[in-house]
Short mmCIF file of C-alpha atoms and ligand atoms in Angstrom, two decimals:
data_model
loop_
_atom_site.label_atom_id
_atom_site.label_comp_id
_atom_site.label_asym_id
_atom_site.label_seq_id
_atom_site.Cartn_x
_atom_site.Cartn_y
_atom_site.Cartn_z
CA MET A 1 194.62 125.96 196.17
CA LEU A 2 195.46 122.41 197.06
CA HIS A 3 193.11 120.99 199.63
CA THR A 4 194.13 118.94 202.63
CA PRO A 5 191.55 118.30 205.36
CA SER A 6 192.23 120.00 208.70
CA ASP A 7 193.31 118.09 211.80
CA GLU A 8 189.90 118.88 213.27
CA THR A 9 188.29 117.14 210.31
CA ILE A 10 190.39 114.05 210.87
CA ASP A 11 189.65 114.06 214.61
CA ARG A 12 185.93 114.38 213.89
CA LEU A 13 186.06 111.55 211.35
CA GLU A 14 187.77 109.24 213.84
CA SER A 15 185.39 110.13 216.68
CA GLY A 16 182.42 109.79 214.32
CA LEU A 17 183.48 106.33 213.14
CA ALA A 18 183.89 105.27 216.77
CA ALA A 19 180.56 106.78 217.87
CA LEU A 20 178.57 105.24 215.01
CA ALA A 21 180.20 101.85 215.68
CA GLU A 22 178.56 101.87 219.11
CA PHE A 23 175.14 101.40 217.49
CA ARG A 24 175.26 97.66 216.96
CA ASP A 25 173.42 94.45 217.88
CA PRO A 26 175.42 93.00 220.80
CA SER A 27 174.02 89.52 220.10
CA ARG A 28 175.61 89.41 216.64
CA PRO A 29 179.29 89.28 215.61
CA GLY A 30 181.28 92.28 214.46
CA TRP A 31 179.45 95.54 213.86
CA THR A 32 175.86 94.55 213.01
CA ARG A 33 173.44 97.41 212.32
CA GLU A 34 170.95 95.98 209.85
CA VAL A 35 168.14 97.96 208.25
CA PHE A 36 164.91 98.20 210.33
CA SER A 37 166.79 96.94 213.44
CA GLU A 38 166.72 98.84 216.74
CA PRO A 39 170.46 99.69 216.63
CA TYR A 40 169.86 101.09 213.12
CA ARG A 41 166.83 103.11 214.22
CA ALA A 42 168.82 104.54 217.14
CA SER A 43 171.73 105.46 214.88
CA ARG A 44 169.54 107.52 212.50
CA GLU A 45 169.02 110.32 215.05
CA TRP A 46 172.78 110.39 215.69
CA THR A 47 173.48 110.81 211.98
CA ALA A 48 170.82 113.52 211.57
CA LYS A 49 172.27 115.40 214.54
CA ARG A 50 175.76 115.09 213.04
CA MET A 51 174.47 116.67 209.83
CA ARG A 52 172.77 119.52 211.72
CA GLU A 53 175.96 120.19 213.70
CA ALA A 54 177.74 120.53 210.36
CA GLY A 55 175.37 123.33 209.36
CA LEU A 56 173.07 121.29 207.12
CA GLU A 57 169.28 121.64 206.97
CA VAL A 58 168.11 118.09 207.66
CA VAL A 59 164.96 116.22 206.64
CA VAL A 60 164.07 112.53 206.67
CA ASP A 61 162.20 111.66 203.48
CA ASN A 62 159.34 109.20 202.97
CA ALA A 63 161.78 106.39 202.20
CA GLY A 64 163.71 106.92 205.42
CA ASN A 65 166.71 108.60 203.76
CA ILE A 66 168.33 111.34 205.88
CA VAL A 67 168.97 114.36 203.64
CA GLY A 68 171.16 117.30 204.70
CA ARG A 69 171.07 120.43 202.52
CA LEU A 70 173.87 122.98 202.19
CA PRO A 71 172.25 125.95 200.38
CA GLY A 72 174.08 127.21 197.28
CA GLU A 73 174.05 130.56 195.46
CA ASP A 74 171.13 129.52 193.29
CA PRO A 75 168.75 127.13 195.10
CA SER A 76 166.78 126.74 191.89
CA ALA A 77 169.81 125.24 190.10
CA PRO A 78 169.98 121.43 189.83
CA ALA A 79 171.46 120.16 193.10
CA LEU A 80 174.73 118.29 193.54
CA VAL A 81 174.24 115.12 195.58
CA THR A 82 176.72 113.04 197.59
CA GLY A 83 176.30 110.37 200.25
CA SER A 84 176.23 106.67 201.01
CA HIS A 85 174.78 104.41 203.73
CA THR A 86 175.30 103.54 207.41
CA ASP A 87 173.55 100.20 207.66
CA THR A 88 175.75 97.08 207.78
CA VAL A 89 175.57 93.40 206.91
CA ASP A 90 175.19 90.85 209.71
CA GLY A 91 178.67 90.64 211.30
CA GLY A 92 179.89 93.60 209.28
CA GLY A 93 182.52 96.27 209.74
CA ARG A 94 182.88 99.97 210.62
CA PHE A 95 183.69 101.58 207.26
CA ASP A 96 181.46 100.22 204.45
CA GLY A 97 179.18 103.10 203.50
CA ILE A 98 179.91 104.92 206.74
CA VAL A 99 183.03 106.58 205.30
CA GLY A 100 180.90 108.00 202.47
CA VAL A 101 178.35 109.51 204.85
CA LEU A 102 180.72 110.90 207.48
CA GLY A 103 183.14 111.98 204.74
CA ALA A 104 180.36 113.85 202.92
CA ILE A 105 179.29 115.59 206.13
CA GLU A 106 182.89 116.66 206.75
CA ALA A 107 183.21 117.79 203.13
CA ALA A 108 180.15 120.02 203.57
CA ARG A 109 181.62 121.43 206.76
CA GLU A 110 185.00 122.06 205.12
CA LEU A 111 183.34 123.94 202.26
CA GLN A 112 181.72 126.28 204.78
CA GLN A 113 184.87 126.66 206.88
CA THR A 114 186.97 127.53 203.83
CA GLY A 115 184.37 130.09 202.69
CA THR A 116 183.48 128.15 199.54
CA ARG A 117 179.92 128.95 198.43
CA LEU A 118 178.76 126.50 195.78
CA GLY A 119 176.70 127.76 192.87
CA ARG A 120 174.01 125.18 193.70
CA ASP A 121 172.62 123.27 196.68
CA LEU A 122 174.65 120.34 197.93
CA LEU A 123 172.57 117.44 199.27
CA VAL A 124 174.30 115.00 201.65
CA VAL A 125 172.32 111.76 201.90
CA ASP A 126 172.45 108.79 204.25
CA PHE A 127 170.42 106.29 202.20
CA LEU A 128 168.23 103.81 204.06
CA GLY A 129 169.12 100.14 203.90
CA GLU A 130 171.77 99.84 201.20
CA GLU A 131 172.83 96.34 202.17
CA SER A 132 171.27 93.31 200.51
CA ASN A 133 168.84 92.09 203.15
CA ALA A 134 166.69 89.08 204.01
CA TYR A 135 164.26 90.27 201.30
CA GLY A 136 167.00 89.88 198.69
CA LEU A 137 166.80 93.58 197.76
CA SER A 138 169.63 96.05 198.24
CA CYS A 139 169.65 99.86 198.21
CA LEU A 140 166.11 100.37 199.54
CA GLY A 141 166.45 104.15 200.04
CA SER A 142 168.20 105.05 196.79
CA ARG A 143 165.98 102.58 194.90
CA ALA A 144 162.93 104.41 196.23
CA ALA A 145 164.44 107.81 195.42
CA ALA A 146 164.98 106.64 191.84
CA ARG A 147 161.42 105.24 191.75
CA GLU A 148 162.90 101.79 191.12
CA LEU A 149 161.22 100.26 194.19
CA ALA A 150 158.12 98.58 192.74
CA PRO A 151 154.91 97.83 194.69
CA GLU A 152 155.48 94.13 194.10
CA ASP A 153 158.82 94.41 195.89
CA LEU A 154 156.86 95.06 199.07
CA GLU A 155 155.40 91.54 198.78
CA ARG A 156 158.86 89.97 199.17
CA THR A 157 159.19 87.98 202.40
CA ASP A 158 162.14 87.25 204.66
CA TYR A 159 163.10 83.84 206.07
CA ARG A 160 160.30 84.14 208.66
CA GLY A 161 157.67 85.01 206.04
CA VAL A 162 157.42 88.70 207.04
CA ARG A 163 156.58 90.98 204.05
CA LEU A 164 158.91 93.88 203.22
CA GLY A 165 155.87 96.19 203.27
CA LYS A 166 155.19 95.17 206.87
CA ALA A 167 158.83 95.72 207.83
CA TYR A 168 158.57 99.29 206.49
CA ALA A 169 155.30 99.88 208.37
CA ASP A 170 156.67 98.43 211.61
CA TYR A 171 159.70 100.71 211.23
CA GLY A 172 157.37 103.72 210.94
CA LEU A 173 157.43 104.40 207.19
CA ASP A 174 154.24 104.47 205.09
CA PRO A 175 154.68 101.78 202.40
CA SER A 176 152.32 103.67 200.09
CA LYS A 177 154.50 106.81 200.11
CA LEU A 178 158.02 105.39 199.74
CA THR A 179 158.69 106.85 196.29
CA GLU A 180 157.14 110.28 197.05
CA ILE A 181 160.50 112.00 197.49
CA PRO A 182 160.50 115.71 196.53
CA TRP A 183 164.29 116.19 196.65
CA ALA A 184 164.71 113.40 194.10
CA ARG A 185 162.05 114.86 191.83
CA ARG A 186 163.92 118.15 191.31
CA ARG A 187 166.57 118.22 188.58
CA LEU A 188 169.83 116.88 189.97
CA HIS A 189 173.22 117.98 188.63
CA ARG A 190 175.58 115.08 189.52
CA PHE A 191 175.94 112.34 192.11
CA ILE A 192 179.29 111.46 193.70
CA GLU A 193 179.90 108.77 196.35
CA LEU A 194 183.01 108.19 198.44
CA HIS A 195 183.37 104.53 199.45
CA ILE A 196 185.95 101.99 200.56
CA GLU A 197 187.01 99.64 197.75
CA GLN A 198 186.08 96.50 199.72
CA GLY A 199 188.64 94.59 197.65
CA PRO A 200 192.45 94.23 197.39
CA THR A 201 193.30 96.13 194.18
CA LEU A 202 194.25 99.61 195.45
CA GLU A 203 196.27 98.25 198.36
CA LYS A 204 198.08 95.70 196.13
CA ARG A 205 198.97 98.44 193.65
CA GLY A 206 199.94 100.91 196.39
CA LEU A 207 197.35 103.42 195.18
CA PRO A 208 195.46 105.78 197.52
CA LEU A 209 192.52 106.40 195.20
CA GLY A 210 190.31 104.63 192.65
CA VAL A 211 188.10 106.23 190.01
CA VAL A 212 185.20 103.83 189.59
CA THR A 213 184.41 102.93 185.97
CA ALA A 214 181.41 100.61 186.43
CA ILE A 215 179.36 98.92 189.15
CA THR A 216 178.63 95.20 188.98
CA GLY A 217 175.29 93.71 188.05
CA ILE A 218 173.77 91.18 190.49
CA GLU A 219 171.50 88.26 189.62
CA ARG A 220 170.10 86.29 192.56
CA PHE A 221 168.11 83.07 192.80
CA ILE A 222 166.34 80.98 195.43
CA ALA A 223 166.28 77.29 194.47
CA THR A 224 163.69 74.99 196.08
CA PHE A 225 164.60 71.29 195.93
CA THR A 226 161.81 68.74 196.52
CA GLY A 227 162.78 65.11 197.08
CA SER A 228 161.15 62.51 199.31
CA ALA A 229 161.35 62.13 203.07
CA ASP A 230 162.59 58.66 204.00
CA HIS A 231 164.11 56.86 206.97
CA ALA A 232 167.82 57.73 206.99
CA GLY A 233 168.67 54.26 208.33
CA THR A 234 166.56 51.93 206.22
CA THR A 235 166.50 53.61 202.81
CA SER A 236 169.22 52.41 200.41
CA MET A 237 171.36 55.05 198.73
CA GLU A 238 170.02 54.23 195.26
CA ASP A 239 166.38 54.47 196.44
CA ARG A 240 166.74 58.01 197.81
CA ARG A 241 165.51 61.30 196.37
CA ASP A 242 167.72 63.42 198.61
CA ALA A 243 167.00 67.18 198.31
CA MET A 244 170.14 68.09 200.27
CA VAL A 245 172.42 66.25 197.82
CA ALA A 246 170.76 68.07 194.93
CA ALA A 247 171.37 71.38 196.72
CA ALA A 248 174.99 70.44 197.32
CA GLU A 249 175.46 69.71 193.61
CA ALA A 250 173.92 73.11 192.86
CA VAL A 251 176.29 74.88 195.27
CA LEU A 252 179.22 73.37 193.37
CA ALA A 253 177.68 74.33 190.01
CA VAL A 254 177.39 77.96 191.20
CA ARG A 255 181.02 77.91 192.29
CA SER A 256 182.29 76.52 189.00
CA GLU A 257 180.35 79.17 187.08
CA GLY A 258 182.09 81.89 189.07
CA CYS A 259 185.49 80.30 188.60
CA GLY A 260 184.82 80.15 184.87
CA ALA A 261 184.16 83.86 184.43
CA PRO A 262 186.46 85.28 181.68
CA THR A 263 187.24 88.72 183.16
CA HIS A 264 185.34 89.89 186.24
CA GLY A 265 182.70 87.54 187.59
CA VAL A 266 181.89 85.90 190.91
CA ALA A 267 179.23 83.48 192.16
CA THR A 268 178.28 82.74 195.77
CA SER A 269 175.84 80.49 197.58
CA THR A 270 175.17 82.02 200.95
CA ARG A 271 172.47 79.93 202.60
CA VAL A 272 171.08 76.37 202.43
CA GLU A 273 168.18 75.46 204.72
CA SER A 274 166.39 72.12 205.14
CA GLU A 275 162.75 72.09 206.15
CA SER A 276 163.24 68.94 208.29
CA ARG A 277 164.54 69.38 211.84
CA SER A 278 165.21 65.67 212.45
CA PRO A 279 168.73 64.29 211.98
CA ASN A 280 167.48 60.87 210.89
CA VAL A 281 165.28 61.78 207.91
CA VAL A 282 166.46 62.02 204.31
CA PRO A 283 165.85 65.74 203.48
CA SER A 284 162.82 66.20 201.26
CA LEU A 285 162.59 70.03 201.05
CA VAL A 286 165.68 72.26 200.83
CA ARG A 287 166.00 75.94 199.88
CA MET A 288 169.24 77.52 198.65
CA TYR A 289 170.13 81.20 198.17
CA SER A 290 172.77 82.24 195.61
CA GLU A 291 173.98 85.25 193.66
CA VAL A 292 176.10 85.91 190.60
CA ARG A 293 177.86 89.19 189.81
CA SER A 294 179.87 90.70 186.99
CA VAL A 295 180.63 93.90 185.12
CA ASP A 296 180.87 91.67 182.02
CA GLU A 297 177.46 92.07 180.35
CA TYR A 298 177.90 89.09 178.01
CA TRP A 299 178.93 86.62 180.71
CA LEU A 300 176.32 87.78 183.24
CA SER A 301 173.49 87.55 180.69
CA GLY A 302 174.50 83.94 179.87
CA VAL A 303 174.99 82.70 183.40
CA LYS A 304 171.28 82.40 184.23
CA GLY A 305 170.59 80.01 181.36
CA ARG A 306 173.73 77.95 181.98
CA LEU A 307 173.20 77.58 185.73
CA THR A 308 169.49 76.79 185.38
CA GLY A 309 170.29 74.05 182.86
CA GLU A 310 173.03 72.53 185.01
CA ILE A 311 170.99 72.53 188.23
CA LEU A 312 167.89 71.06 186.55
CA ALA A 313 169.96 68.27 184.95
CA LYS A 314 171.82 67.34 188.17
CA SER A 315 168.58 67.33 190.18
CA ALA A 316 166.84 65.16 187.59
CA GLU A 317 169.63 62.57 187.89
CA LEU A 318 168.87 62.43 191.63
CA GLY A 319 165.11 62.20 191.12
CA VAL A 320 164.70 65.58 192.85
CA ASP A 321 162.38 68.31 191.53
CA VAL A 322 163.74 71.87 191.58
CA GLY A 323 162.29 75.33 191.04
CA LEU A 324 164.51 78.40 190.60
CA ASP A 325 163.20 81.89 191.39
CA TRP A 326 165.62 84.36 189.73
CA SER A 327 165.61 88.11 190.45
CA THR A 328 167.83 90.94 189.30
CA ASP A 329 169.10 92.98 192.22
CA ASN A 330 170.61 95.50 189.84
CA HIS A 331 171.89 95.75 186.28
CA ILE A 332 175.48 96.72 185.44
CA VAL A 333 175.79 100.52 185.62
CA LYS A 334 178.67 102.49 184.12
CA ALA A 335 179.97 105.60 185.87
CA ASP A 336 179.53 108.78 183.84
CA LYS A 337 182.76 109.44 181.90
CA GLY A 338 182.54 113.19 182.57
CA VAL A 339 182.31 112.61 186.32
CA GLN A 340 185.16 110.10 186.16
CA ASP A 341 187.27 112.76 184.44
CA VAL A 342 186.45 115.30 187.15
CA VAL A 343 187.43 112.87 189.92
CA ALA A 344 190.67 112.16 188.05
CA SER A 345 191.44 115.86 187.58
CA ALA A 346 190.65 116.57 191.23
CA ALA A 347 193.06 113.80 192.25
CA ASP A 348 195.71 115.13 189.87
CA SER A 349 195.34 118.66 191.28
CA LEU A 350 195.97 117.23 194.75
CA ASP A 351 198.87 115.05 193.56
CA ILE A 352 196.94 111.92 194.52
CA ALA A 353 197.84 108.84 192.46
CA TRP A 354 194.80 107.00 191.16
CA ALA A 355 193.68 104.25 188.79
CA PRO A 356 190.38 103.41 187.09
CA ILE A 357 188.68 100.47 188.82
CA PRO A 358 185.40 98.51 188.44
CA SER A 359 183.30 97.89 191.54
CA GLY A 360 182.47 94.28 192.44
CA ALA A 361 180.23 95.66 195.16
CA THR A 362 176.95 97.38 194.44
CA HIS A 363 176.21 100.86 195.80
CA ASP A 364 173.49 103.49 196.08
CA ALA A 365 175.23 105.10 193.11
CA VAL A 366 173.61 102.39 190.94
CA HIS A 367 170.16 103.88 191.50
CA MET A 368 171.29 107.50 191.73
CA ALA A 369 172.66 106.99 188.20
CA SER A 370 169.00 107.06 187.06
CA LEU A 371 168.66 110.59 188.45
CA ALA A 372 171.98 112.22 187.52
CA PRO A 373 175.36 111.43 185.95
CA MET A 374 177.16 109.53 188.69
CA GLY A 375 180.70 108.78 189.83
CA MET A 376 182.43 107.09 192.74
CA ILE A 377 185.70 107.60 194.59
CA PHE A 378 187.34 104.52 196.14
CA ILE A 379 189.87 104.43 198.94
CA PRO A 380 191.82 101.30 199.96
CA SER A 381 190.59 98.47 202.20
CA LYS A 382 193.20 96.82 204.40
CA ASP A 383 193.90 93.29 203.10
CA GLY A 384 190.94 93.84 200.76
CA LYS A 385 188.59 92.72 203.52
CA SER A 386 185.01 93.92 203.95
CA HIS A 387 181.61 92.68 205.20
CA CYS A 388 183.45 91.30 208.23
CA PRO A 389 184.77 92.62 211.57
CA GLU A 390 188.29 92.84 210.09
CA GLU A 391 187.16 95.58 207.66
CA TRP A 392 189.60 98.50 208.06
CA THR A 393 190.67 101.68 206.29
CA ASP A 394 193.43 103.91 207.70
CA THR A 395 192.46 107.44 208.71
CA ALA A 396 195.18 108.78 206.42
CA ASP A 397 193.41 107.09 203.48
CA ILE A 398 190.06 108.51 204.57
CA GLU A 399 191.71 111.95 204.74
CA VAL A 400 192.83 111.58 201.12
CA GLY A 401 189.32 110.48 200.13
CA VAL A 402 187.64 113.44 201.83
CA GLY A 403 190.12 115.84 200.23
CA ALA A 404 189.40 114.34 196.81
CA LEU A 405 185.65 114.52 197.50
CA VAL A 406 185.83 118.22 198.43
CA GLN A 407 187.86 119.03 195.30
CA THR A 408 185.54 116.92 193.12
CA ILE A 409 182.46 118.69 194.52
CA LYS A 410 184.03 122.07 193.77
CA GLU A 411 184.85 121.06 190.19
CA LEU A 412 181.49 119.35 189.54
CA ASP A 413 179.74 122.47 190.83
CA ARG A 414 181.34 124.50 188.05
CA LEU A 415 180.20 122.16 185.22
O1 HGY B 501 176.37 93.70 198.32
C1 HGY B 501 177.09 94.65 198.05
O2 HGY B 501 177.84 94.59 197.11
C2 HGY B 501 177.07 95.92 198.85
O3 HGY B 501 178.08 95.87 199.80
N1 HGY B 501 175.78 96.14 199.44
MN1 MN B 502 178.52 99.87 200.84
MN1 MN B 503 178.18 96.49 201.83
#
């Protein structure tokens, strides 16, 4: 039987998107609901209640993930897992991650309403803190579930010098128990995530659905440039050791690396901060935050060496010392071919046109791939925009995504 979500489902999705959007920081642009923030904390109870209203048994695990369980025929069978996140970037939108959580809740409800009893438990998860944050670490909840959150990660500090471990404790989570997550220790069958594309491809090609083939790897670095403080009015240009100029050269080097990527590759510098507050001092200490992404293993593995060499050389010419602190946010992860085939066959059975597509964004699916064969379903983003207030996906496209998710869950259950 072909599946099309009911009007009630669509109404609930629209009202859910609107209700969740209310939980935001009014002092920040767009829809800002960052991890550990008060708007985020307040939204968690709303999401848990939404899951309970959909007939799910809800727990919050030690990592702060909200987990709703729909019991299957055989609760001892490896569980099927779906979900995404509801935190946002600063100045973000209303759909990134949120569609995958609300859509999964509606999928669980639709299964019950259409009398479909799965052979195994279905777990619907709202993962804590998926967005890359001030600690430079994305996917906190799914990373913890996959036991990929290391104790040393808790020593990371934000721009104010606050440790990630303290942020967890202040939020009410025990930093020593973050990876003690029983639901993730049982055998898991498959993981499937519905998400907006966050790029222009599906819309440009007029396609309602994408079957994700791989998720990008992310390498990040913080560069610290040390020059010499001098009077901005009396120091000649050739006598300066200007840390800000060295940082500016590095920003351009990052950009040219991204522009030089052969297939898929991007490079972004997102923050430059000078220690000095005075407008009449040659900057002596400047920090710069950048990231490089690609699904092209060869290019991404080479970029670190190339960029380090270029930045060191440019800084040396300016008499500025530089230290680069590289970290891998996540490695490139391929979607399981079997799960991709199930998503494709589900789409075909619903007469939904689709195409295979890599993801330039990272997702909780990266870490869930360590626990079960994973796949992702993409739906279009208007004008390819995301991580900004203009982020938008039409309800009709969400409807298609939820229908494909329900059908995919049914077919994965039978594997
Ligand atoms: O950064 C990302 O790609 C994701 O949106 N967190
Ligand atoms: Mn996301
Ligand atoms: Mn995001």
